């Protein structure tokens, strides 16, 4: 087995000298040093898929933006997290997420507790840079406690990963390709008929938007519990 020795690496983030271990990612070292990098598909405690690209950073000498959540640190690298180029790219990524589905905050159950909404505020995105596709997906409200509204989904796959990696049920998956992709239960059964779903609600807790939510509660009562998964994983490791 190829067991690479973990070494300490020194590099800079936004001109600040930092150190980390060679098995750490740029995002992890940035967090350890109190440097904020926006994320959407990343959740501490779940595997990293690097799909949303919100965490892109610039690395000197590289022509491509690099996702900080999946890129391992290297000795002497010079990372910039907030250049105008990166900001512009993040705005475009967010715009595309908004344009693909129906993210009208004023009519969304997660209004005020939505990571997509928060990112737009943080990045001062006042309007989408691309036009809306106005796609319509069927809402699955068959479950007695929860609703799956693909119109609000950003396909971050946190729900799939938490169901698989933490609950061990793997009741969820992605069906379709590209902008037509959507989260399904089992073999695309109505949620209520899923034999794998344990109704634990973890997928609802980690959903960053109003795509998965609890029934019979008002917008004011929606409290996503995204942090509990991270806590759960930490406590398991004790
Ligand atoms: Fe890094 Fe989504 S947070 S790609």
Tab-separated table of C-alpha atoms and ligand atoms in Angstrom:
chain	number	residue	atom	x	y	z
A	1	UNK	CA	0.000	0.000	0.000
A	2	UNK	CA	1.286	3.438	-0.915
A	3	UNK	CA	1.197	5.373	2.336
A	4	UNK	CA	2.465	8.850	1.629
A	5	UNK	CA	4.042	10.517	4.638
A	6	UNK	CA	2.127	13.558	5.892
A	7	UNK	CA	4.360	16.611	5.787
A	8	UNK	CA	3.974	20.198	6.872
A	9	UNK	CA	3.639	22.622	3.965
A	10	UNK	CA	3.924	26.394	3.992
A	11	UNK	CA	2.206	28.627	1.475
A	12	UNK	CA	0.250	31.863	1.283
A	13	UNK	CA	-3.455	32.658	1.114
A	14	UNK	CA	-4.192	36.256	0.115
A	15	UNK	CA	-0.574	37.102	0.974
A	16	UNK	CA	-0.843	35.638	4.500
A	17	UNK	CA	1.701	32.921	5.347
A	18	UNK	CA	-0.031	29.738	6.500
A	19	UNK	CA	0.968	26.161	7.175
A	20	UNK	CA	-0.954	22.914	6.934
A	21	UNK	CA	-0.455	19.196	6.511
A	22	UNK	CA	0.058	17.789	3.043
A	23	UNK	CA	-3.193	15.793	3.270
A	24	UNK	CA	-5.234	18.929	3.924
A	25	UNK	CA	-7.136	20.903	1.316
A	26	UNK	CA	-6.850	24.625	0.698
A	27	UNK	CA	-10.313	25.044	2.214
A	28	UNK	CA	-9.364	23.241	5.422
A	29	UNK	CA	-6.228	25.304	5.925
A	30	UNK	CA	-8.121	28.507	5.097
A	31	UNK	CA	-10.728	27.605	7.744
A	32	UNK	CA	-8.040	26.826	10.315
A	33	UNK	CA	-6.678	30.303	9.711
A	34	UNK	CA	-10.008	32.109	9.809
A	35	UNK	CA	-10.006	32.834	6.056
A	36	UNK	CA	-13.476	32.636	4.556
A	37	UNK	CA	-14.004	30.805	1.255
A	38	UNK	CA	-17.646	30.445	0.138
A	39	UNK	CA	-18.958	26.897	-0.335
A	40	UNK	CA	-22.252	25.279	-1.263
A	41	UNK	CA	-21.782	21.565	-1.899
A	42	UNK	CA	-19.194	21.126	0.869
A	43	UNK	CA	-20.270	20.009	4.337
A	44	UNK	CA	-17.774	19.147	7.034
A	45	UNK	CA	-18.337	15.477	7.876
A	46	UNK	CA	-19.449	14.377	4.395
A	47	UNK	CA	-17.280	13.282	1.475
A	48	UNK	CA	-16.228	16.047	-0.908
A	49	UNK	CA	-17.642	16.034	-4.442
A	50	UNK	CA	-16.399	19.446	-5.634
A	51	UNK	CA	-19.431	19.972	-7.823
A	52	UNK	CA	-20.740	23.485	-7.163
A	53	UNK	CA	-17.472	25.340	-7.838
A	54	UNK	CA	-18.409	28.112	-5.409
A	55	UNK	CA	-15.112	27.630	-3.579
A	56	UNK	CA	-12.888	28.342	-6.584
A	57	UNK	CA	-9.629	30.176	-5.901
A	58	UNK	CA	-6.724	31.374	-7.999
A	59	UNK	CA	-3.345	29.705	-7.698
A	60	UNK	CA	-0.413	31.622	-9.092
A	61	UNK	CA	0.903	29.956	-12.244
A	62	UNK	CA	-2.339	28.084	-12.933
A	63	UNK	CA	-4.626	29.250	-15.732
A	64	UNK	CA	-7.719	27.550	-14.341
A	65	UNK	CA	-9.640	28.448	-11.176
A	66	UNK	CA	-9.232	25.651	-8.619
A	67	UNK	CA	-11.878	24.313	-6.212
A	68	UNK	CA	-10.452	24.864	-2.721
A	69	UNK	CA	-12.541	22.074	-1.168
A	70	UNK	CA	-10.826	19.342	-3.160
A	71	UNK	CA	-7.366	20.761	-3.985
A	72	UNK	CA	-4.588	19.602	-1.675
A	73	UNK	CA	-2.087	22.188	-0.472
A	74	UNK	CA	1.403	22.405	-1.953
A	75	UNK	CA	4.600	23.930	-0.640
A	76	UNK	CA	5.081	27.541	-1.762
A	77	UNK	CA	1.767	27.890	-3.574
A	78	UNK	CA	0.227	31.356	-3.695
A	79	UNK	CA	-3.529	31.264	-3.326
A	80	UNK	CA	-5.899	34.173	-3.872
A	81	UNK	CA	-9.475	33.692	-2.736
A	82	UNK	CA	-11.121	36.973	-3.636
A	83	UNK	CA	-9.641	38.507	-6.797
A	84	UNK	CA	-12.034	40.374	-9.164
A	85	UNK	CA	-11.720	37.453	-11.614
A	86	UNK	CA	-12.784	34.925	-8.973
A	87	UNK	CA	-15.612	37.150	-7.769
A	88	UNK	CA	-16.904	37.451	-11.328
A	89	UNK	CA	-16.711	33.695	-11.859
A	90	UNK	CA	-18.628	33.042	-8.607
A	91	UNK	CA	-21.300	35.514	-9.676
A	92	UNK	CA	-21.705	33.630	-12.944
A	93	UNK	CA	-21.894	30.254	-11.155
A	94	UNK	CA	-24.561	31.583	-8.806
A	95	UNK	CA	-26.442	33.153	-11.703
A	96	UNK	CA	-26.554	29.824	-13.506
A	97	UNK	CA	-27.933	28.118	-10.399
A	98	UNK	CA	-30.663	30.733	-10.173
A	99	UNK	CA	-31.473	30.496	-13.859
A	100	UNK	CA	-31.798	26.698	-13.909
A	101	UNK	CA	-34.630	26.421	-11.380
A	102	UNK	CA	-37.264	28.531	-9.681
A	103	UNK	CA	-35.487	30.331	-6.848
A	104	UNK	CA	-38.021	33.007	-6.107
A	105	UNK	CA	-37.133	33.710	-2.485
A	106	UNK	CA	-40.335	35.544	-1.600
A	107	UNK	CA	-42.390	32.386	-2.204
A	108	UNK	CA	-39.890	29.879	-0.808
A	109	UNK	CA	-40.263	28.099	2.537
A	110	UNK	CA	-36.510	28.540	3.181
A	111	UNK	CA	-36.572	32.306	2.706
A	112	UNK	CA	-34.212	33.652	5.385
A	113	UNK	CA	-32.546	30.274	5.990
A	114	UNK	CA	-31.151	29.459	2.554
A	115	UNK	CA	-27.490	29.060	1.676
A	116	UNK	CA	-28.073	30.082	-1.943
A	117	UNK	CA	-29.789	33.260	-0.811
A	118	UNK	CA	-27.013	33.954	1.707
A	119	UNK	CA	-24.320	33.518	-0.929
A	120	UNK	CA	-26.068	35.978	-3.217
A	121	UNK	CA	-26.174	38.520	-0.410
A	122	UNK	CA	-22.525	37.913	0.494
A	123	UNK	CA	-21.439	38.260	-3.142
A	124	UNK	CA	-23.780	41.212	-3.688
A	125	UNK	CA	-25.470	39.514	-6.620
A	126	UNK	CA	-28.486	41.712	-7.226
A	127	UNK	CA	-29.759	39.993	-10.362
A	128	UNK	CA	-28.935	36.929	-12.421
A	129	UNK	CA	-26.383	37.433	-15.191
A	130	UNK	CA	-28.157	34.877	-17.381
A	131	UNK	CA	-31.818	34.560	-18.292
A	132	UNK	CA	-34.121	32.126	-16.509
A	133	UNK	CA	-34.980	28.802	-18.106
A	134	UNK	CA	-38.294	28.583	-16.265
A	135	UNK	CA	-38.155	24.818	-16.004
A	136	UNK	CA	-40.978	23.109	-14.123
A	137	UNK	CA	-40.519	19.934	-12.119
A	138	UNK	CA	-43.168	17.958	-10.335
A	139	UNK	CA	-43.196	18.339	-6.545
A	140	UNK	CA	-43.239	15.139	-4.475
A	141	UNK	CA	-45.338	15.761	-1.370
A	142	UNK	CA	-46.266	12.115	-0.849
A	143	UNK	CA	-44.252	11.633	2.371
A	144	UNK	CA	-46.179	12.255	5.576
A	145	UNK	CA	-43.525	14.611	6.994
A	146	UNK	CA	-41.389	15.917	4.134
A	147	UNK	CA	-41.584	17.475	0.669
A	148	UNK	CA	-39.158	17.215	-2.261
A	149	UNK	CA	-39.393	20.253	-4.536
A	150	UNK	CA	-36.848	19.864	-7.390
A	151	UNK	CA	-37.652	23.407	-8.505
A	152	UNK	CA	-35.586	24.687	-5.563
A	153	UNK	CA	-32.767	22.150	-5.883
A	154	UNK	CA	-29.178	23.167	-6.703
A	155	UNK	CA	-27.981	19.554	-7.057
A	156	UNK	CA	-25.335	19.887	-4.357
A	157	UNK	CA	-25.974	16.180	-3.471
A	158	UNK	CA	-25.588	16.743	0.277
A	159	UNK	CA	-28.884	14.885	0.757
A	160	UNK	CA	-27.591	11.886	-1.195
A	161	UNK	CA	-24.305	11.822	0.704
A	162	UNK	CA	-25.812	12.228	4.164
A	163	UNK	CA	-28.327	9.451	3.463
A	164	UNK	CA	-25.583	7.169	2.189
A	165	UNK	CA	-22.641	8.044	4.442
A	166	UNK	CA	-24.313	8.929	7.736
A	167	UNK	CA	-27.705	7.211	7.755
A	168	UNK	CA	-26.464	4.250	5.681
A	169	UNK	CA	-29.733	4.025	3.751
A	170	UNK	CA	-28.790	5.309	0.276
A	171	UNK	CA	-32.441	6.038	-0.443
A	172	UNK	CA	-31.570	8.994	-2.681
A	173	UNK	CA	-29.848	9.380	-5.994
A	174	UNK	CA	-29.670	11.611	-9.059
A	175	UNK	CA	-31.836	10.873	-12.066
A	176	UNK	CA	-31.267	12.441	-15.492
A	177	UNK	CA	-28.457	14.532	-16.897
A	178	UNK	CA	-27.348	18.144	-16.829
A	179	UNK	CA	-30.004	20.734	-16.137
A	180	UNK	CA	-32.715	18.058	-16.163
A	181	UNK	CA	-31.161	16.172	-13.248
A	182	UNK	CA	-33.237	15.720	-10.138
A	183	UNK	CA	-33.055	13.943	-6.809
A	184	UNK	CA	-35.077	10.717	-6.668
A	185	UNK	CA	-35.972	8.100	-4.080
A	186	UNK	CA	-35.089	4.487	-4.840
A	187	UNK	CA	-35.990	3.758	-8.491
A	188	UNK	CA	-37.839	7.077	-8.851
A	189	UNK	CA	-40.660	6.053	-6.515
A	190	UNK	CA	-42.828	8.606	-4.720
A	191	UNK	CA	-41.081	9.434	-1.433
A	192	UNK	CA	-43.857	7.785	0.601
A	193	UNK	CA	-43.281	4.500	-1.231
A	194	UNK	CA	-39.524	4.405	-0.787
A	195	UNK	CA	-38.560	1.218	1.009
A	196	UNK	CA	-35.018	2.486	1.723
A	197	UNK	CA	-35.958	5.796	3.342
A	198	UNK	CA	-35.902	5.623	7.150
A	199	UNK	CA	-37.667	9.015	7.478
A	200	UNK	CA	-34.759	10.221	9.625
A	201	UNK	CA	-34.926	13.711	8.092
A	202	UNK	CA	-31.150	14.140	7.728
A	203	UNK	CA	-31.521	14.986	4.039
A	204	UNK	CA	-33.924	17.771	5.015
A	205	UNK	CA	-31.531	19.089	7.679
A	206	UNK	CA	-28.609	19.442	5.273
A	207	UNK	CA	-30.490	20.739	2.242
A	208	UNK	CA	-29.074	24.232	1.584
A	209	UNK	CA	-32.286	25.549	0.000
A	210	UNK	CA	-36.021	24.952	0.142
A	211	UNK	CA	-35.802	21.827	-2.028
A	212	UNK	CA	-36.321	19.425	0.871
A	213	UNK	CA	-38.428	20.668	3.745
A	214	UNK	CA	-40.700	19.661	6.581
A	215	UNK	CA	-44.437	19.741	6.067
A	216	UNK	CA	-46.858	21.843	8.069
A	217	UNK	CA	-44.449	24.487	9.225
A	218	UNK	CA	-44.280	28.128	8.260
A	219	UNK	CA	-41.353	30.036	6.761
A	220	UNK	CA	-40.593	31.508	10.231
A	221	UNK	CA	-40.397	28.029	11.752
A	222	UNK	CA	-37.931	26.595	9.224
A	223	UNK	CA	-34.649	25.911	10.956
A	224	UNK	CA	-32.198	23.845	8.962
A	225	UNK	CA	-29.847	21.861	11.191
A	226	UNK	CA	-26.871	21.620	8.867
A	227	UNK	CA	-24.310	21.694	11.697
A	228	UNK	CA	-25.645	18.594	13.441
A	229	UNK	CA	-24.157	16.319	10.810
A	230	UNK	CA	-20.699	17.765	11.391
A	231	UNK	CA	-21.206	17.363	15.168
A	232	UNK	CA	-22.423	13.790	14.704
A	233	UNK	CA	-19.353	12.827	12.692
A	234	UNK	CA	-17.004	14.527	15.178
A	235	UNK	CA	-18.628	12.708	18.117
A	236	UNK	CA	-18.377	9.365	16.298
A	237	UNK	CA	-14.642	9.895	15.989
A	238	UNK	CA	-14.207	10.378	19.783
B	1	LIG	FE1	-16.044	23.300	-3.456
B	1	LIG	FE2	-18.660	23.033	-3.999
B	1	LIG	S1	-17.711	23.768	-2.201
B	1	LIG	S2	-16.947	22.728	-5.307
